[in-house]
JSON list of C-alpha atoms in Angstrom, two decimals:
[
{"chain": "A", "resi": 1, "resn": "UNK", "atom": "CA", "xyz": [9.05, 5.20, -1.93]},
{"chain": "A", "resi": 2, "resn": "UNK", "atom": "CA", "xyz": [11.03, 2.71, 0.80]},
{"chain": "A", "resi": 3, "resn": "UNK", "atom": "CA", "xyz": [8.69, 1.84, 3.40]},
{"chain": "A", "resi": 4, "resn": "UNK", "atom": "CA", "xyz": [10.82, -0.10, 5.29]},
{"chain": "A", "resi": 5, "resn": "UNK", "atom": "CA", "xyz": [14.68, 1.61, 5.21]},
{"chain": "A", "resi": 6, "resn": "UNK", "atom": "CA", "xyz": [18.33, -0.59, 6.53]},
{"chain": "A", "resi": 7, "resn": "UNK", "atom": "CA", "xyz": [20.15, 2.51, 6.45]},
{"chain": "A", "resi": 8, "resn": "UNK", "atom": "CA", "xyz": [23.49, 0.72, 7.02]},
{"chain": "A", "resi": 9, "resn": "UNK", "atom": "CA", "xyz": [24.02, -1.82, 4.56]},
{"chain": "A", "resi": 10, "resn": "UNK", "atom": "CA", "xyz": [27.20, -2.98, 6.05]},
{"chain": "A", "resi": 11, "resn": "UNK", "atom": "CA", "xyz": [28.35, -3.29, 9.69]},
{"chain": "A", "resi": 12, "resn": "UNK", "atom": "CA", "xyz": [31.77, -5.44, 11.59]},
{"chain": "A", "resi": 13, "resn": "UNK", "atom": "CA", "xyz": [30.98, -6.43, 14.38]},
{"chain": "A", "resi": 14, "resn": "UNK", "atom": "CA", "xyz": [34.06, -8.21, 16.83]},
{"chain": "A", "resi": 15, "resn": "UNK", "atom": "CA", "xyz": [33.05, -11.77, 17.95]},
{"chain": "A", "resi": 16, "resn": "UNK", "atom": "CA", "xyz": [31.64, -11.47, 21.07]},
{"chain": "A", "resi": 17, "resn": "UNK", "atom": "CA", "xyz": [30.55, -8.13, 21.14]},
{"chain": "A", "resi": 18, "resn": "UNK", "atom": "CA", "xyz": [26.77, -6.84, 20.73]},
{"chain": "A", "resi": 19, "resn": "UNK", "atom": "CA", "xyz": [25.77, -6.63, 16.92]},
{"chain": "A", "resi": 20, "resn": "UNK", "atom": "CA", "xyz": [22.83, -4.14, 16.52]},
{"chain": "A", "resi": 21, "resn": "UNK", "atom": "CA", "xyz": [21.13, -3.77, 13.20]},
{"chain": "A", "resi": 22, "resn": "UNK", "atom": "CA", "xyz": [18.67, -1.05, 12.60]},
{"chain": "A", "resi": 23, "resn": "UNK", "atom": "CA", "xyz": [15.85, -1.03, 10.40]},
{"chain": "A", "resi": 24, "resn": "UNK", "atom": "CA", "xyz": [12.98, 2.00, 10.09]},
{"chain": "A", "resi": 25, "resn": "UNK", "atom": "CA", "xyz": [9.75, 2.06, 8.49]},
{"chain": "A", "resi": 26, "resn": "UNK", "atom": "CA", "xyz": [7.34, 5.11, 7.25]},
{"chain": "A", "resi": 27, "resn": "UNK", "atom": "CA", "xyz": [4.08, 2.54, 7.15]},
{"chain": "A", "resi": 28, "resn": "UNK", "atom": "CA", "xyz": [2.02, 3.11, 9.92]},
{"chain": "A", "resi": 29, "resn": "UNK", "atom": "CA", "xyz": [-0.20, 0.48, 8.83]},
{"chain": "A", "resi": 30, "resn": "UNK", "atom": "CA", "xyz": [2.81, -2.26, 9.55]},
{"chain": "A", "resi": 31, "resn": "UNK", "atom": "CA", "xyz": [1.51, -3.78, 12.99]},
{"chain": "A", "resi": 32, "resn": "UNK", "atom": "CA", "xyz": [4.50, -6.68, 12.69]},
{"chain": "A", "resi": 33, "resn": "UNK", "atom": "CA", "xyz": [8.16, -6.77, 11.61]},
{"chain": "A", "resi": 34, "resn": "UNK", "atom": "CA", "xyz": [10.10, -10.22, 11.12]},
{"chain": "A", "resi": 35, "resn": "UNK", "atom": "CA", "xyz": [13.76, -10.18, 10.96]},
{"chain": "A", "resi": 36, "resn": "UNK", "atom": "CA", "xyz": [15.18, -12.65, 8.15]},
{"chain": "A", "resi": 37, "resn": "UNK", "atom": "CA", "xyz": [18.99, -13.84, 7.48]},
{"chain": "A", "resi": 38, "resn": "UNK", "atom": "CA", "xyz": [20.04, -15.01, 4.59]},
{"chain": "A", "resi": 39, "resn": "UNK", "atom": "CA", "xyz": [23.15, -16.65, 3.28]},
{"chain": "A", "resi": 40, "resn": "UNK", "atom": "CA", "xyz": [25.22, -15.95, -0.08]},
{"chain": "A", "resi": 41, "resn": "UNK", "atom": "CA", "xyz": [23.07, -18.79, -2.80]},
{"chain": "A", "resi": 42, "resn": "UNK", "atom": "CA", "xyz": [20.37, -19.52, -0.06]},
{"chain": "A", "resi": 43, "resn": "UNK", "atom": "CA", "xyz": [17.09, -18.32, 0.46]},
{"chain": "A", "resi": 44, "resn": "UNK", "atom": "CA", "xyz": [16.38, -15.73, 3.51]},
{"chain": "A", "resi": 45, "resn": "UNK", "atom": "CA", "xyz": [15.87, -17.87, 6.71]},
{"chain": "A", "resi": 46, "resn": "UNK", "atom": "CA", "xyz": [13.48, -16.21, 9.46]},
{"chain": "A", "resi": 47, "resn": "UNK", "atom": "CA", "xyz": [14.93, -15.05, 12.61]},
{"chain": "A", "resi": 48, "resn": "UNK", "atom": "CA", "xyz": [12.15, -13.54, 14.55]},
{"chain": "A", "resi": 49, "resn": "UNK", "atom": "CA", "xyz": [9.42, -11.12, 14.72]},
{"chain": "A", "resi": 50, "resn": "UNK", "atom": "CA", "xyz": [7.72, -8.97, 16.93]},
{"chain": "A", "resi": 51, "resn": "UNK", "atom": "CA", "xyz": [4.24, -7.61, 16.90]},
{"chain": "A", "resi": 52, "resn": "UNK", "atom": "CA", "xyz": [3.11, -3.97, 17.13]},
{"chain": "A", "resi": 53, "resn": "UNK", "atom": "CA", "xyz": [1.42, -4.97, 20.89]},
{"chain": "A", "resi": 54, "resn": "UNK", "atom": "CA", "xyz": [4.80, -5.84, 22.01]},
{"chain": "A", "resi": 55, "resn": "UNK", "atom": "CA", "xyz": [8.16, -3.41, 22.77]},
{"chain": "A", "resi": 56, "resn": "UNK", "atom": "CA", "xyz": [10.28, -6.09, 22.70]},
{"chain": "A", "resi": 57, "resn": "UNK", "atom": "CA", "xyz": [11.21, -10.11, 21.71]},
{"chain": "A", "resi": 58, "resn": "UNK", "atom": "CA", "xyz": [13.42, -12.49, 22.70]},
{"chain": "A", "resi": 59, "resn": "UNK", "atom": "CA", "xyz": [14.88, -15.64, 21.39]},
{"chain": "A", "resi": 60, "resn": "UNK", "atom": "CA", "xyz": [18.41, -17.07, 22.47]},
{"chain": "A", "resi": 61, "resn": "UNK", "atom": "CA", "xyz": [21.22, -14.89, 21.45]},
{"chain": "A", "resi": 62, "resn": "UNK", "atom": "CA", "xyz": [18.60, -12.12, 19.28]},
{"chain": "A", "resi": 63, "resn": "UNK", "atom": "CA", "xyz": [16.07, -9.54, 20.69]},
{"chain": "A", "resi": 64, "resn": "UNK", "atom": "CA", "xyz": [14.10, -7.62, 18.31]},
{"chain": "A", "resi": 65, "resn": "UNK", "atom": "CA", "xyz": [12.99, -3.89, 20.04]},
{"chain": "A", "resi": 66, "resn": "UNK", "atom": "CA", "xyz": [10.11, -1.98, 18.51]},
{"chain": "A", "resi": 67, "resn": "UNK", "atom": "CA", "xyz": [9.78, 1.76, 18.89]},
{"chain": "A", "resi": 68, "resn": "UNK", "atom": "CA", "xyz": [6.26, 2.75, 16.91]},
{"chain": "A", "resi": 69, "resn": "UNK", "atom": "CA", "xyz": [6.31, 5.94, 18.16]},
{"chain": "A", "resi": 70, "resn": "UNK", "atom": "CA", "xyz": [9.88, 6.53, 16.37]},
{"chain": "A", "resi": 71, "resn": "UNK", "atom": "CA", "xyz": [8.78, 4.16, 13.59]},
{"chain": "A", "resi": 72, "resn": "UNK", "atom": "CA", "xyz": [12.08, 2.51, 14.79]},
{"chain": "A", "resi": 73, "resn": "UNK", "atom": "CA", "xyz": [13.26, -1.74, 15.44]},
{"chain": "A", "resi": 74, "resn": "UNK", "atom": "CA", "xyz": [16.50, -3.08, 16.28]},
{"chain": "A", "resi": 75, "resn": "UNK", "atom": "CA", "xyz": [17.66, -6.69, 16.31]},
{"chain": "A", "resi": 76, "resn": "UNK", "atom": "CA", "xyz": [20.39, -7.13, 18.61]},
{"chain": "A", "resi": 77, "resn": "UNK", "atom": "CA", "xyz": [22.56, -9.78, 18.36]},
{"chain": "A", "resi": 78, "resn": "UNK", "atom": "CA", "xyz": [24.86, -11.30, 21.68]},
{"chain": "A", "resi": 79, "resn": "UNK", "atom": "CA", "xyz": [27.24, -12.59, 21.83]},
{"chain": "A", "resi": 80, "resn": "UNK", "atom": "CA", "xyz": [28.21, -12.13, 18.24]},
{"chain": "A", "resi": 81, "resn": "UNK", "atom": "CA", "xyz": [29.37, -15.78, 16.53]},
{"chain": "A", "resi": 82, "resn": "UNK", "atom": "CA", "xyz": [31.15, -16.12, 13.27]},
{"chain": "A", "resi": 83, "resn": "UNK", "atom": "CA", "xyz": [28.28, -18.16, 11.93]},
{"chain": "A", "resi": 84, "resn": "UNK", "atom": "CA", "xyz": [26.62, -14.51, 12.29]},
{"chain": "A", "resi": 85, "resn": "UNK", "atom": "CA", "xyz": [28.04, -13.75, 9.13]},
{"chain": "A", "resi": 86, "resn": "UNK", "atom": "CA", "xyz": [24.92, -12.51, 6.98]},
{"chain": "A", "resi": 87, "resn": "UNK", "atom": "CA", "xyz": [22.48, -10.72, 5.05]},
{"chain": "A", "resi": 88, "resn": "UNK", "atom": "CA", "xyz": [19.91, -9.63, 7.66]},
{"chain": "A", "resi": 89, "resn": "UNK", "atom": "CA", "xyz": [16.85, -8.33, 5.71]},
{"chain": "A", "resi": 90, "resn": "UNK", "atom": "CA", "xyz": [14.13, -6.15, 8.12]},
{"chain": "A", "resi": 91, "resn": "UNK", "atom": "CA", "xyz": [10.62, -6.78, 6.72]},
{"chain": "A", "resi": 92, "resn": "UNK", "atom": "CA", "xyz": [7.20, -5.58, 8.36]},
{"chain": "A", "resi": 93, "resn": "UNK", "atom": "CA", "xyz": [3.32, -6.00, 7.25]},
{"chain": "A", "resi": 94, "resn": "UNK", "atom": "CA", "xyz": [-0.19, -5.34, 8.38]},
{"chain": "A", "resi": 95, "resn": "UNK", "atom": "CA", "xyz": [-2.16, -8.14, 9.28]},
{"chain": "A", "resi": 96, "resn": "UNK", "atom": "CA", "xyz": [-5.49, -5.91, 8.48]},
{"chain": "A", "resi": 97, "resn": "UNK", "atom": "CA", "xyz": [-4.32, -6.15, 4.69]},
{"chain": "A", "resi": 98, "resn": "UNK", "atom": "CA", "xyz": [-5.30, -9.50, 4.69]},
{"chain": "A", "resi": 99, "resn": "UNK", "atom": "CA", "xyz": [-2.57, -11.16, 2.40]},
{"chain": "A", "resi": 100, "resn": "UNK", "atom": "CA", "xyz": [0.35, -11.15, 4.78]},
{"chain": "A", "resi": 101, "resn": "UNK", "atom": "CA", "xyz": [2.65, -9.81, 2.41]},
{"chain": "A", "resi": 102, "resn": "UNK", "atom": "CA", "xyz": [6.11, -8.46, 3.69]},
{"chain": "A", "resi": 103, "resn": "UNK", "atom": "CA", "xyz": [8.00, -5.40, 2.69]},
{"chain": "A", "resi": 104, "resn": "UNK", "atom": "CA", "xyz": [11.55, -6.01, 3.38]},
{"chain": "A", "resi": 105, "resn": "UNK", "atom": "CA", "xyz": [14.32, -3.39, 3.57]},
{"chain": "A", "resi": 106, "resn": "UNK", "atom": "CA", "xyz": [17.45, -4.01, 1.55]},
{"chain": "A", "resi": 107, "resn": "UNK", "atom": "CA", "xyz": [19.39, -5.60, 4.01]},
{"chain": "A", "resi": 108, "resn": "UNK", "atom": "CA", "xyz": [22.46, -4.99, 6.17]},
{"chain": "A", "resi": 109, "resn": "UNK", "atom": "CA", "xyz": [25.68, -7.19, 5.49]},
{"chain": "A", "resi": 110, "resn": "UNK", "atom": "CA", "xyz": [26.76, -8.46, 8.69]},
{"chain": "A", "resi": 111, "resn": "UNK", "atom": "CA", "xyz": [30.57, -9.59, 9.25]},
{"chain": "A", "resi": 112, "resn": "UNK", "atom": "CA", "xyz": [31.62, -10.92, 12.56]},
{"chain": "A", "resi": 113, "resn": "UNK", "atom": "CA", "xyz": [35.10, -10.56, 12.66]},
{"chain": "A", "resi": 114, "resn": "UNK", "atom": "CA", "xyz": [36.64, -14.03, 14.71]},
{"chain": "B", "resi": 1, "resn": "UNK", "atom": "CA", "xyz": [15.46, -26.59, 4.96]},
{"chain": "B", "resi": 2, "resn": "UNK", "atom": "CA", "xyz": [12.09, -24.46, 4.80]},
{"chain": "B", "resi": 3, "resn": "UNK", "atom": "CA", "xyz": [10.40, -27.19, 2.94]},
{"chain": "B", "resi": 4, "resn": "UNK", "atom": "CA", "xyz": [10.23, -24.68, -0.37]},
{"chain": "B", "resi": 5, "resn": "UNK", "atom": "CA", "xyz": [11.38, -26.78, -3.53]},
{"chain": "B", "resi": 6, "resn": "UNK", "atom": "CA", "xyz": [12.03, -24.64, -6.00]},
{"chain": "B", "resi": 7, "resn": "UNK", "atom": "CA", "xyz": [13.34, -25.37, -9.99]},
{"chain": "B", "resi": 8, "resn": "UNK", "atom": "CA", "xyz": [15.33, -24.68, -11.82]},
{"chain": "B", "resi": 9, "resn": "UNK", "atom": "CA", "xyz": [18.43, -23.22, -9.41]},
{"chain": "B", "resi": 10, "resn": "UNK", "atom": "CA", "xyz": [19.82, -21.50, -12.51]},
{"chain": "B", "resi": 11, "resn": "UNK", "atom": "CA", "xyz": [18.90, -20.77, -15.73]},
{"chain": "B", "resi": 12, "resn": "UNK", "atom": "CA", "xyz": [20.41, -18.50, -18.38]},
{"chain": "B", "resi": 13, "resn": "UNK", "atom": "CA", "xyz": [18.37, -17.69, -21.72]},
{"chain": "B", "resi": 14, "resn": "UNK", "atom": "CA", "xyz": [18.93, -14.79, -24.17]},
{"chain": "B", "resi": 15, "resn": "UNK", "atom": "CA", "xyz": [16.69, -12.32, -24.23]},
{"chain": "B", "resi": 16, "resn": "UNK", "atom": "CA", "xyz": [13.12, -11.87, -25.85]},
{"chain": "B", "resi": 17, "resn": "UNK", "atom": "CA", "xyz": [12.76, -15.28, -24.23]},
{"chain": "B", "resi": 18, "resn": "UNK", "atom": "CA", "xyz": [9.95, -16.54, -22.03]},
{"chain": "B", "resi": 19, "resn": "UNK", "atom": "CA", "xyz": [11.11, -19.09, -18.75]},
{"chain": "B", "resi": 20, "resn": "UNK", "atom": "CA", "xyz": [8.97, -20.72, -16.08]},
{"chain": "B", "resi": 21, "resn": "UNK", "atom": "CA", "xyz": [9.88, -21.17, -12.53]},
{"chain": "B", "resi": 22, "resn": "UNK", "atom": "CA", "xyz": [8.05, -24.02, -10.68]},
{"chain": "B", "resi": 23, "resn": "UNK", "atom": "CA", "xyz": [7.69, -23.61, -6.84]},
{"chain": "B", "resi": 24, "resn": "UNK", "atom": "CA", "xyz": [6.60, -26.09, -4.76]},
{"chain": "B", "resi": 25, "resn": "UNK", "atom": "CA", "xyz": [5.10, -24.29, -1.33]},
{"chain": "B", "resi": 26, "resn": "UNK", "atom": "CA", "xyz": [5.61, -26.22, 2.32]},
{"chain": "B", "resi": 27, "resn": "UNK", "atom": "CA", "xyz": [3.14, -29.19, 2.93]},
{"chain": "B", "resi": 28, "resn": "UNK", "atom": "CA", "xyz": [-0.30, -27.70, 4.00]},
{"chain": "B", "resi": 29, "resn": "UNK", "atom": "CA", "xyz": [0.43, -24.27, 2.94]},
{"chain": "B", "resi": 30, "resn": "UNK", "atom": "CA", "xyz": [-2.06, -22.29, 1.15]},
{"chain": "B", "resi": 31, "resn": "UNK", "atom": "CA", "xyz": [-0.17, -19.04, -0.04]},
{"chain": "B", "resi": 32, "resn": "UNK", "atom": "CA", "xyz": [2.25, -18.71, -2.38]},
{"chain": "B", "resi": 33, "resn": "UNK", "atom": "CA", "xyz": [4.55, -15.62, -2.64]},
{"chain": "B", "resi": 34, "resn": "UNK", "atom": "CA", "xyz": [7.03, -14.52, -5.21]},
{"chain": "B", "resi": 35, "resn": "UNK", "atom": "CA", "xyz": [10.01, -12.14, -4.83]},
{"chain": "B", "resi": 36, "resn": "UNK", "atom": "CA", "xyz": [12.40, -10.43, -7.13]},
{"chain": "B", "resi": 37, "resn": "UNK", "atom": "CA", "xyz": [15.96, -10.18, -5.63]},
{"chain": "B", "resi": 38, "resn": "UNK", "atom": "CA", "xyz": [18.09, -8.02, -8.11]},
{"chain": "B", "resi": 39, "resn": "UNK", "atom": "CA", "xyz": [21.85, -6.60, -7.58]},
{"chain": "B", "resi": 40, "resn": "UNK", "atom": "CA", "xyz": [21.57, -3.83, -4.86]},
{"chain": "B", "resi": 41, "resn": "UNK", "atom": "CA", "xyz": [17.99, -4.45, -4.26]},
{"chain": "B", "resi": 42, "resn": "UNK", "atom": "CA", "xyz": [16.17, -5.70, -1.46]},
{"chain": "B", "resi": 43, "resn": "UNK", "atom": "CA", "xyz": [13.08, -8.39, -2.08]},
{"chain": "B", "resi": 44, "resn": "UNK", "atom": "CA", "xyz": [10.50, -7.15, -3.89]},
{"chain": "B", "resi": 45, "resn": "UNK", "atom": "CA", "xyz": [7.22, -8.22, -3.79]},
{"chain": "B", "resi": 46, "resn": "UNK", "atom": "CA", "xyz": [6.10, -9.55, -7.06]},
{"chain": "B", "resi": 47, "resn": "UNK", "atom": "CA", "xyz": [2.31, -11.76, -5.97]},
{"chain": "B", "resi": 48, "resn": "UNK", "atom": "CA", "xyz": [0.41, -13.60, -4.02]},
{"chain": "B", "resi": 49, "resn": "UNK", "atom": "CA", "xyz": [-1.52, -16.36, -4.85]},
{"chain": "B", "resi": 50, "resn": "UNK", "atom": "CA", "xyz": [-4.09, -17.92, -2.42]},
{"chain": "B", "resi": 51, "resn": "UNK", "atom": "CA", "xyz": [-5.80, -21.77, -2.68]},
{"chain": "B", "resi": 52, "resn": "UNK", "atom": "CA", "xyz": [-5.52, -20.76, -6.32]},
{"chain": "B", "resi": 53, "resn": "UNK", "atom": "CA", "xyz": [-6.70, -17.57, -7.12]},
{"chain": "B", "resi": 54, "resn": "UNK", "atom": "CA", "xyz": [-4.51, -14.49, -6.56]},
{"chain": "B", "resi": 55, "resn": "UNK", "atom": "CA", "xyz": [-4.85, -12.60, -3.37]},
{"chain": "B", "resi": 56, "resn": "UNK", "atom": "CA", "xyz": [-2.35, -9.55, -3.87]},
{"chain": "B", "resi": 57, "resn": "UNK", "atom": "CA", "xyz": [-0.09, -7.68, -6.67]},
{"chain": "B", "resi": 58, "resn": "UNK", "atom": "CA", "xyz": [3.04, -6.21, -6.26]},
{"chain": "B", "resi": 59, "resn": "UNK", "atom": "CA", "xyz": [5.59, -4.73, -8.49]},
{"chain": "B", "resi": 60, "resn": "UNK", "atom": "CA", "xyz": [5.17, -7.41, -11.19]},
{"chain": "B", "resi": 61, "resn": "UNK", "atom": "CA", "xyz": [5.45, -6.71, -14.79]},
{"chain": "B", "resi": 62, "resn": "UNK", "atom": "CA", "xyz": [2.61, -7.12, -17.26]},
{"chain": "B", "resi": 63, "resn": "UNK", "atom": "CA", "xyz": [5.43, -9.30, -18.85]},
{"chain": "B", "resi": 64, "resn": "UNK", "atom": "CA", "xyz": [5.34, -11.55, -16.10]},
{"chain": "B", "resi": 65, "resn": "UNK", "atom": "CA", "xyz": [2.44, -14.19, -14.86]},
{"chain": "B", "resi": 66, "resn": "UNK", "atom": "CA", "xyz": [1.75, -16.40, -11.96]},
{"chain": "B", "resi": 67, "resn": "UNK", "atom": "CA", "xyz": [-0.36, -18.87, -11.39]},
{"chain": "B", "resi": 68, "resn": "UNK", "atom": "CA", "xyz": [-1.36, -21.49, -8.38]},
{"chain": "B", "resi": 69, "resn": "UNK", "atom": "CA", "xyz": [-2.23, -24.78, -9.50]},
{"chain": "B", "resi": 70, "resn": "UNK", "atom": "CA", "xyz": [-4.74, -27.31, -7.90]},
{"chain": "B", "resi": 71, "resn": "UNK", "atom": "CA", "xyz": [-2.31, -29.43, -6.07]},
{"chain": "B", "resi": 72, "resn": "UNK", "atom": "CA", "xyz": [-1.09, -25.86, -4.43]},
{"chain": "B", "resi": 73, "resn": "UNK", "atom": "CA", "xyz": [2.19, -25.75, -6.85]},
{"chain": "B", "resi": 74, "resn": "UNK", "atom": "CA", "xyz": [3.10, -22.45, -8.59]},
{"chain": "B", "resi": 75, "resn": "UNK", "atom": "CA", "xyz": [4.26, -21.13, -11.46]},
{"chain": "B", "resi": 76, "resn": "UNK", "atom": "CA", "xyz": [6.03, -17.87, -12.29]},
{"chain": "B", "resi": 77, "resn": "UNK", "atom": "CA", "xyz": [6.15, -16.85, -15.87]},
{"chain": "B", "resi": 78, "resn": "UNK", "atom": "CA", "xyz": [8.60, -14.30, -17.14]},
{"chain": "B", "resi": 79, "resn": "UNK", "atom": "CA", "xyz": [8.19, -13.24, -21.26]},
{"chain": "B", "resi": 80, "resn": "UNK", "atom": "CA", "xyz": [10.11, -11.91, -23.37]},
{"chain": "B", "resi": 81, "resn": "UNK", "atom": "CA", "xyz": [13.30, -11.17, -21.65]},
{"chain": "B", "resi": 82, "resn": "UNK", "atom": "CA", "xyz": [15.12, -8.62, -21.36]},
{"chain": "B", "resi": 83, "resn": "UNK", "atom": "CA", "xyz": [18.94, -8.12, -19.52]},
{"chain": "B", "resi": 84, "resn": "UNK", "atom": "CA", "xyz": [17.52, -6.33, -16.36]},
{"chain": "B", "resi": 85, "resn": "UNK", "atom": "CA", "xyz": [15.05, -9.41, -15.89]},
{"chain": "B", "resi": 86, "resn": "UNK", "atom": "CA", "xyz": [18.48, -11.01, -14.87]},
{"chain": "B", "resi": 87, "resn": "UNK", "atom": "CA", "xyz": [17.28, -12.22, -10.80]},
{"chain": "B", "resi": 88, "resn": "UNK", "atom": "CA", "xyz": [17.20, -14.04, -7.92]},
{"chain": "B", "resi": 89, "resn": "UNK", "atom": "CA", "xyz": [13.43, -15.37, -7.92]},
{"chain": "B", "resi": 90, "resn": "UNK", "atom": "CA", "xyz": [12.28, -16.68, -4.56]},
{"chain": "B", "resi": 91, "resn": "UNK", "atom": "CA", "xyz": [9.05, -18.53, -3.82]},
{"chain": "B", "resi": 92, "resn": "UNK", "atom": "CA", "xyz": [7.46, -18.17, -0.52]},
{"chain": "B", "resi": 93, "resn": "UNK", "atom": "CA", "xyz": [4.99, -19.86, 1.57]},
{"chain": "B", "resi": 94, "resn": "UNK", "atom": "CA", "xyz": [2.49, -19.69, 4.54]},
{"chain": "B", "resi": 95, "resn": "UNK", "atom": "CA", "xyz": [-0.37, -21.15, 5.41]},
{"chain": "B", "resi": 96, "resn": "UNK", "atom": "CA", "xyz": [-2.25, -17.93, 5.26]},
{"chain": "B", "resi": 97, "resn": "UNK", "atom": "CA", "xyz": [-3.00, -17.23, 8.44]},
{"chain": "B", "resi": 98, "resn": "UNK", "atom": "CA", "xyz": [0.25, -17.14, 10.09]},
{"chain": "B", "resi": 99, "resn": "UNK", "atom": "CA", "xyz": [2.17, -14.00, 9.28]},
{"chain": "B", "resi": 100, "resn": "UNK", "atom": "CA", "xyz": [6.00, -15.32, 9.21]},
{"chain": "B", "resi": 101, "resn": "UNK", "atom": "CA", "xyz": [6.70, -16.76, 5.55]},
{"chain": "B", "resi": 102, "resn": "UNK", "atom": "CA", "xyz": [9.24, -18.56, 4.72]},
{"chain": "B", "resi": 103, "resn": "UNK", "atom": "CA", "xyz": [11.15, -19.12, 1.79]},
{"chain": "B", "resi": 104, "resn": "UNK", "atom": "CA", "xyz": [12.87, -21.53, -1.06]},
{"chain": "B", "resi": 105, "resn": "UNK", "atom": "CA", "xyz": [16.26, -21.31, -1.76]},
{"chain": "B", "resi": 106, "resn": "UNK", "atom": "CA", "xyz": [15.66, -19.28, -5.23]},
{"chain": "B", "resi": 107, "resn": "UNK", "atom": "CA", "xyz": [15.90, -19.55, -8.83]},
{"chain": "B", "resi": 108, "resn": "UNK", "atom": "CA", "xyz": [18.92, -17.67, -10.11]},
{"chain": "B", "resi": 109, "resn": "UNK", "atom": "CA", "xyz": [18.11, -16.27, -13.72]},
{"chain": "B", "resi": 110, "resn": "UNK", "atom": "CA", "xyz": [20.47, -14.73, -16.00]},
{"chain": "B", "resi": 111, "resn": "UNK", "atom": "CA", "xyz": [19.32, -13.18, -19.22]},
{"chain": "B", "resi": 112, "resn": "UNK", "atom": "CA", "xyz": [22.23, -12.76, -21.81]}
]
């Protein structure tokens, strides 16, 4: 059973233009979600997170948005750069659990097309 | 860099086998994570180790161990081998409290 779903695991994106990766989760437990990149032979690098008090997150060029009712987060991504070129792996856990493990989708292949 | 060393990058052993990977969390860090990355799949969670004594259990085989050593290293032990063992193995750290991880560059293992 996936409890955290990247229904898309590819998307082109045009430089420039808005990337938006989708990731939904069944856990209602999960009360935060971290975004992660990762590279082809490197490990996945953290992007950012939201938590379940917030609707939305903001750092530079990426905003993660959190729908709980729809079980639903997005990480958008403007203006879209070459070096956008990724993995992007969705992964959510519940703080209550105590070990701060993640669940992570299976990623969504990102090419941003110069 | 995250500041997670792990060893070996790569490895390739035959099967019925046994390997350890070393990980080496951040500086100060007192959780240890490890991940299975195979072809298609997204990370799994494999265990958590804690100040040395294991916290949670994931999908981890009775084939495999772990353990978290004094000096906060970590050890993943995978027995005897078999071709869908074949894996990127990533080691992950926090300091426990914090709930962003983050994570070494992998151990790629290939089982022939």
């Amino acid at each position: 059973d996936q409890q955290v779903k990247q229904n898309s695991p590819s998307l082109s994106v045009q430089e420039g233009r808005i990337s938006i990766l989708n990731c939904d989760y069944t856990n209602s437990m999960f009360d935060y979600f971290l975004w992660y990149k990762k590279y082809p032979a490197e490990g996945p690098t953290f992007l950012i997170s939201i938590s379940s008090i917030k609707d939305k997150n903001e750092d530079g060029r990426f905003t993660v948005f959190l729908n709980k009712s729809a079980k639903h987060l997005s990480l958008h991504i403007v203006p879209s750069q070459p070096g956008d070129s990724a993995v992007y792996f969705c992964a959510a856990g519940n703080s209550g659990a105590g070990s701060y493990q993640l669940t992570f989708g299976k990623g969504t292949k990102l090419s941003v097309i110069p | 860099d995250s500041g997670v060393t792990q060893t070996p990058k790569h490895l390739i052993t035959a099967t019925g086998q046994r390997v350890t990977l070393r990980c080496s969390p951040r500086s100060g860090d007192l959780s240890v994570y490890w991940y299975q990355q195979s072809l298609d799949q997204g990370l799994q969670f494999l265990i958590q180790y804690y100040n040395g004594e294991e916290r949670a259990k994931g999908n981890i085989l009775e084939r495999f161990s772990a353990q978290q050593f004094p000096d906060l290293h970590s050890e993943l032990n995978l027995s005897s081998l078999e071709l869908g063992d074949s894996a990127l193995y990533f080691c992950a750290s926090t300091r426990g409290g914090g709930n962003t991880i983050y994570f070494g560059e992998g151990s790629w293992l290939t089982v022939v």
